[in-house]
CSV table of C-alpha atoms in Angstrom, one decimal:
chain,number,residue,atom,x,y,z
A,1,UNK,CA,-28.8,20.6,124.4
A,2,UNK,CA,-27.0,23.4,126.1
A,3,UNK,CA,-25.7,26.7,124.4
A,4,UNK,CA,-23.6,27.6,127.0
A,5,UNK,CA,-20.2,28.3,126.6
A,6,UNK,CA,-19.2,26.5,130.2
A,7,UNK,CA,-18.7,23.2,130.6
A,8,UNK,CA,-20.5,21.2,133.1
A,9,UNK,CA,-17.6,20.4,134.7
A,10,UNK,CA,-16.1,24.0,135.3
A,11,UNK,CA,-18.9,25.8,136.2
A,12,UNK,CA,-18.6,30.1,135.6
A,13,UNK,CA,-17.3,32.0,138.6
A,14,UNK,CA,-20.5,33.7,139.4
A,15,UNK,CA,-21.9,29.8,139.6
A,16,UNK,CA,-19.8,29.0,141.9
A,17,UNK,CA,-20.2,31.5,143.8
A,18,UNK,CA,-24.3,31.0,144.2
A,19,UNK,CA,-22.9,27.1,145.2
A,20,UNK,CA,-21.8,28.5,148.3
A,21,UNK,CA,-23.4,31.4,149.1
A,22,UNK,CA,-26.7,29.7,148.0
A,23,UNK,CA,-27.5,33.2,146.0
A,24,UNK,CA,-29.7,33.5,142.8
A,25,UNK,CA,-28.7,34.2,139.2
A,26,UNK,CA,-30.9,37.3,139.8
A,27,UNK,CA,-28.9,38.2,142.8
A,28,UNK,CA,-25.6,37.7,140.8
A,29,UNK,CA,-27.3,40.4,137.8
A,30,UNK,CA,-28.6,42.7,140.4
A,31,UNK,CA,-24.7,42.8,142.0
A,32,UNK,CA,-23.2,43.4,138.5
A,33,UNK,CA,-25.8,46.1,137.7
A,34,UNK,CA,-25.0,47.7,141.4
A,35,UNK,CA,-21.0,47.8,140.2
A,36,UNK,CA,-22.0,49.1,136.0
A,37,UNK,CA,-23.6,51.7,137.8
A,38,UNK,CA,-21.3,52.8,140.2
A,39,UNK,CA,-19.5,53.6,137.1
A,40,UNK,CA,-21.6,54.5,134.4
A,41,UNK,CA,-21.9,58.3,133.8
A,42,UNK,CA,-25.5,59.9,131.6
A,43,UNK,CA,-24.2,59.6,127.8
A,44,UNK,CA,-26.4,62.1,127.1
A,45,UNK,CA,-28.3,60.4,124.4
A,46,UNK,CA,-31.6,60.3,122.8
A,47,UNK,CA,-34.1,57.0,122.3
A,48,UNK,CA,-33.8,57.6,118.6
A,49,UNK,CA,-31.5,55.2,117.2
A,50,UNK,CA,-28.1,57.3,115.7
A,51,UNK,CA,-28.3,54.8,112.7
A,52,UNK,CA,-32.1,55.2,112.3
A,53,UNK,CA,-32.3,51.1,111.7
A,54,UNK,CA,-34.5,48.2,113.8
A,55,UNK,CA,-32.9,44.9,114.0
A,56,UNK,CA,-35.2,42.2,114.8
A,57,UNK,CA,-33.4,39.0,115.7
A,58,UNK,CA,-33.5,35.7,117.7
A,59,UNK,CA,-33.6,35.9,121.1
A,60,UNK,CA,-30.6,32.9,121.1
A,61,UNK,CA,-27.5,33.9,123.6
A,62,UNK,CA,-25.0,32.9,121.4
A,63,UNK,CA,-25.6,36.2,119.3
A,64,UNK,CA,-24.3,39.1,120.0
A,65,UNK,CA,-25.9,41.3,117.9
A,66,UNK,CA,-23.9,44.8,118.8
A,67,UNK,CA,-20.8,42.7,118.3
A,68,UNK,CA,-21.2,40.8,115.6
A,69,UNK,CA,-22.7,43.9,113.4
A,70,UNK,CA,-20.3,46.1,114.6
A,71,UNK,CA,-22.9,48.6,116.5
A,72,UNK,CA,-22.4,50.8,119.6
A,73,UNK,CA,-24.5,52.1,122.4
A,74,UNK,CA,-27.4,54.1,120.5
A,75,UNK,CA,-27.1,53.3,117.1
A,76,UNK,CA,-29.8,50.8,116.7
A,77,UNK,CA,-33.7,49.5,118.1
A,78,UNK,CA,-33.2,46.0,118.9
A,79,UNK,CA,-36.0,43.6,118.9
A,80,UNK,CA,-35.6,40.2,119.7
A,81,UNK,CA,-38.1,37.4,120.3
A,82,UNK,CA,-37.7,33.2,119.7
A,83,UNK,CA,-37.1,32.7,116.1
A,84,UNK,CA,-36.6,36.7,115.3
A,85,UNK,CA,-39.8,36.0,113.8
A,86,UNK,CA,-42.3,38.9,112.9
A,87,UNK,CA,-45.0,38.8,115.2
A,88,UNK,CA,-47.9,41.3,115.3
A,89,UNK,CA,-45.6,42.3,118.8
A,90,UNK,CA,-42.7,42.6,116.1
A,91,UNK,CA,-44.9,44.8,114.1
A,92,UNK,CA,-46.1,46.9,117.2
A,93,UNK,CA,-42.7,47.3,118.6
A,94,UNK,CA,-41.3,48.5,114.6
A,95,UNK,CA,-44.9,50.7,114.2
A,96,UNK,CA,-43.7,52.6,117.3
A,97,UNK,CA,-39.9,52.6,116.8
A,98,UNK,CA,-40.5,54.2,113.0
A,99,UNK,CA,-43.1,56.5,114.1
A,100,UNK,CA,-42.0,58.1,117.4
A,101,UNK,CA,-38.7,57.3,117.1
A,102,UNK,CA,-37.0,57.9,113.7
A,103,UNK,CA,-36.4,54.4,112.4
A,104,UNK,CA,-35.8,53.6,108.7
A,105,UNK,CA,-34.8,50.7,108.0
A,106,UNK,CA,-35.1,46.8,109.6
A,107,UNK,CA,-32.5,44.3,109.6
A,108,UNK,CA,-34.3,40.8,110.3
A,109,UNK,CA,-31.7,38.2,111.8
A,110,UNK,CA,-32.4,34.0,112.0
A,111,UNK,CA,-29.8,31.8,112.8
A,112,UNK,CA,-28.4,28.5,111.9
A,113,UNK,CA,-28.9,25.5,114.3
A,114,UNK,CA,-32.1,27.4,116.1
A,115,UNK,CA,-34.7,25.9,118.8
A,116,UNK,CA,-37.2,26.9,116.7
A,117,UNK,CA,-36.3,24.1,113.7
A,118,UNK,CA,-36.7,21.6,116.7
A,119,UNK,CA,-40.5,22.4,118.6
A,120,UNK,CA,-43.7,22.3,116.7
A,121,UNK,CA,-47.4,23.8,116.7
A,122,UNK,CA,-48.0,20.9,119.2
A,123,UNK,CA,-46.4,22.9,121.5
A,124,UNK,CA,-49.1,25.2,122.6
A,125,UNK,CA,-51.3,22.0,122.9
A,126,UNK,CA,-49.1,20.5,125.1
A,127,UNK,CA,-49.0,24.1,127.5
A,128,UNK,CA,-53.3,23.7,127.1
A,129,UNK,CA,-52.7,20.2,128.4
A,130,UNK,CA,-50.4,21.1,131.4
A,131,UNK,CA,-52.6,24.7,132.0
A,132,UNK,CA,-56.3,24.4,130.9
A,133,UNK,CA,-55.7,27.0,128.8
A,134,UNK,CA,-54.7,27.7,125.4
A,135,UNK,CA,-52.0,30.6,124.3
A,136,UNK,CA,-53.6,33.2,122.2
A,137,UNK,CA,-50.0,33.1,120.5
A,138,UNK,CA,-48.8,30.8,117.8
A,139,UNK,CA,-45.6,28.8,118.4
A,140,UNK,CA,-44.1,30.4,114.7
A,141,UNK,CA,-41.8,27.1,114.2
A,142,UNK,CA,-40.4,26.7,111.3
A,143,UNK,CA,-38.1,24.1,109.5
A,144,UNK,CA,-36.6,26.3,107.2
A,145,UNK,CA,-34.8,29.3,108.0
A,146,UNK,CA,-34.5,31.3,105.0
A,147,UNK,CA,-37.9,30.7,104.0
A,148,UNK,CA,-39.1,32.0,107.3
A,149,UNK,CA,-36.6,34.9,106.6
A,150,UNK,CA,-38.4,35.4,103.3
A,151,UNK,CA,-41.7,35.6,105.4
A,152,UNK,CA,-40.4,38.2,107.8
A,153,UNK,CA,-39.6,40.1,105.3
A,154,UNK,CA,-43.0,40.0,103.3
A,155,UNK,CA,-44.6,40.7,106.5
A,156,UNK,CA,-43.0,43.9,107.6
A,157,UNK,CA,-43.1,44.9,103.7
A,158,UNK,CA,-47.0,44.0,103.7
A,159,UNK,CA,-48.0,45.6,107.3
A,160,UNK,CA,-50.2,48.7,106.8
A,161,UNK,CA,-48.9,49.9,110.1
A,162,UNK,CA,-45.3,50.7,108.9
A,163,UNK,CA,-44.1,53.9,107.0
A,164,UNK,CA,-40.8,52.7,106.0
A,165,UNK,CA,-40.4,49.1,103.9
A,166,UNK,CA,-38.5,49.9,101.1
A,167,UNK,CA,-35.5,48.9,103.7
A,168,UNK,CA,-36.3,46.1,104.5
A,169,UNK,CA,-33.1,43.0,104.5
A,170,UNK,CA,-32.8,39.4,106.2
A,171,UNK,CA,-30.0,38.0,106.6
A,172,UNK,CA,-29.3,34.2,108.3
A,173,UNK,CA,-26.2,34.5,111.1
A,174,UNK,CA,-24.4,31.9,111.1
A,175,UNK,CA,-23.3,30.5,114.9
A,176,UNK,CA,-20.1,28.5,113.8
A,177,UNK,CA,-18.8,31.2,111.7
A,178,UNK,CA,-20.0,34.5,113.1
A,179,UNK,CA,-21.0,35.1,109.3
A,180,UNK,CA,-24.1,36.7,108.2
A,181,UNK,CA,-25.7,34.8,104.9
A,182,UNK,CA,-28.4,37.9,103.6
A,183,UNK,CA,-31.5,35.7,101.9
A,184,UNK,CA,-33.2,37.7,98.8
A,185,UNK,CA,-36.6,38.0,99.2
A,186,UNK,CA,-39.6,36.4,96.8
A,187,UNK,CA,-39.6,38.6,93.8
């Protein structure tokens, strides 16, 4: 299934341009970056988030997370990973981000229609298979995504390693609406 927002038969500008030039996606980022920076100017800022918050979200491309929350350059930590599920990488990159860096409060974001409903465990034992090795990681599917909200949440609530999870809200984004849907935790 593809999550891109060009058809197949219209393929984006930068696309065909690599067609005939025979250039790399990478090439085509590296040239964008090389014409942002030819304009961007120091904003002067710090690495503490101006709004003091984490998100942690999916790593999906259809959100837009400083869009669709109405954020700016600075206000926020974003973490993203597949799922936007709390990981002990979730919990080191939130340990660090409240600690050294001001943080307060997290905002954990899943998503409707996510790749993560669709792949199993069996996963990791199909990358043993191809490999010869197993991931130390777990896959961290689920089939439900404000359950596995209500988990993220526990988990960053539960993690000795945080100093701030009284904060703590999870919310479901929707990706036909734009909508967030917030999902109360497990009294």
């Amino acid at each position: 299934m593809s999550t891109s927002t060009h058809s197949s038969a219209e393929p984006s500008a930068p696309a065909a341009d690599r067609a005939r030039t025979g250039g790399s996606v990478t090439d085509d980022l590296v040239e964008a970056n090389a014409q942002y920076a030819s304009a961007f100017s120091d904003p002067g800022m710090d690495a503490k988030p101006v709004l003091r918050v984490a998100v942690v979200a999916c790593m999906d491309a259809r959100l837009d997370l400083h869009k669709a929350l109405g954020l700016a350059l600075g206000d926020c930590h974003t973490i993203r990973n597949a799922g936007g599920v709390v990981t002990d990488d979730v919990i080191r990159s939130l340990s660090i981000s409240q600690r050294a860096l001001g943080t307060r409060s997290v905002i954990l974001i899943h998503h409707t229609n996510c790749g993560m409903e669709s792949i199993t465990e069996e996963f990791r034992q199909e990358l043993e298979m191809e490999v010869g090795q197993r991931p130390a990681w777990a896959v961290e599917a689920y089939s439900d995504a404000d359950q596995d909200v209500r988990q993220s949440m526990q988990r960053v609530r539960t993690s000795p390693f945080l100093l701030h999870t009284d904060d703590v809200r999870g919310f479901v984004f929707d990706v036909t609406t734009g909508r967030l849907r917030e999902i109360l935790p497990v009294s």
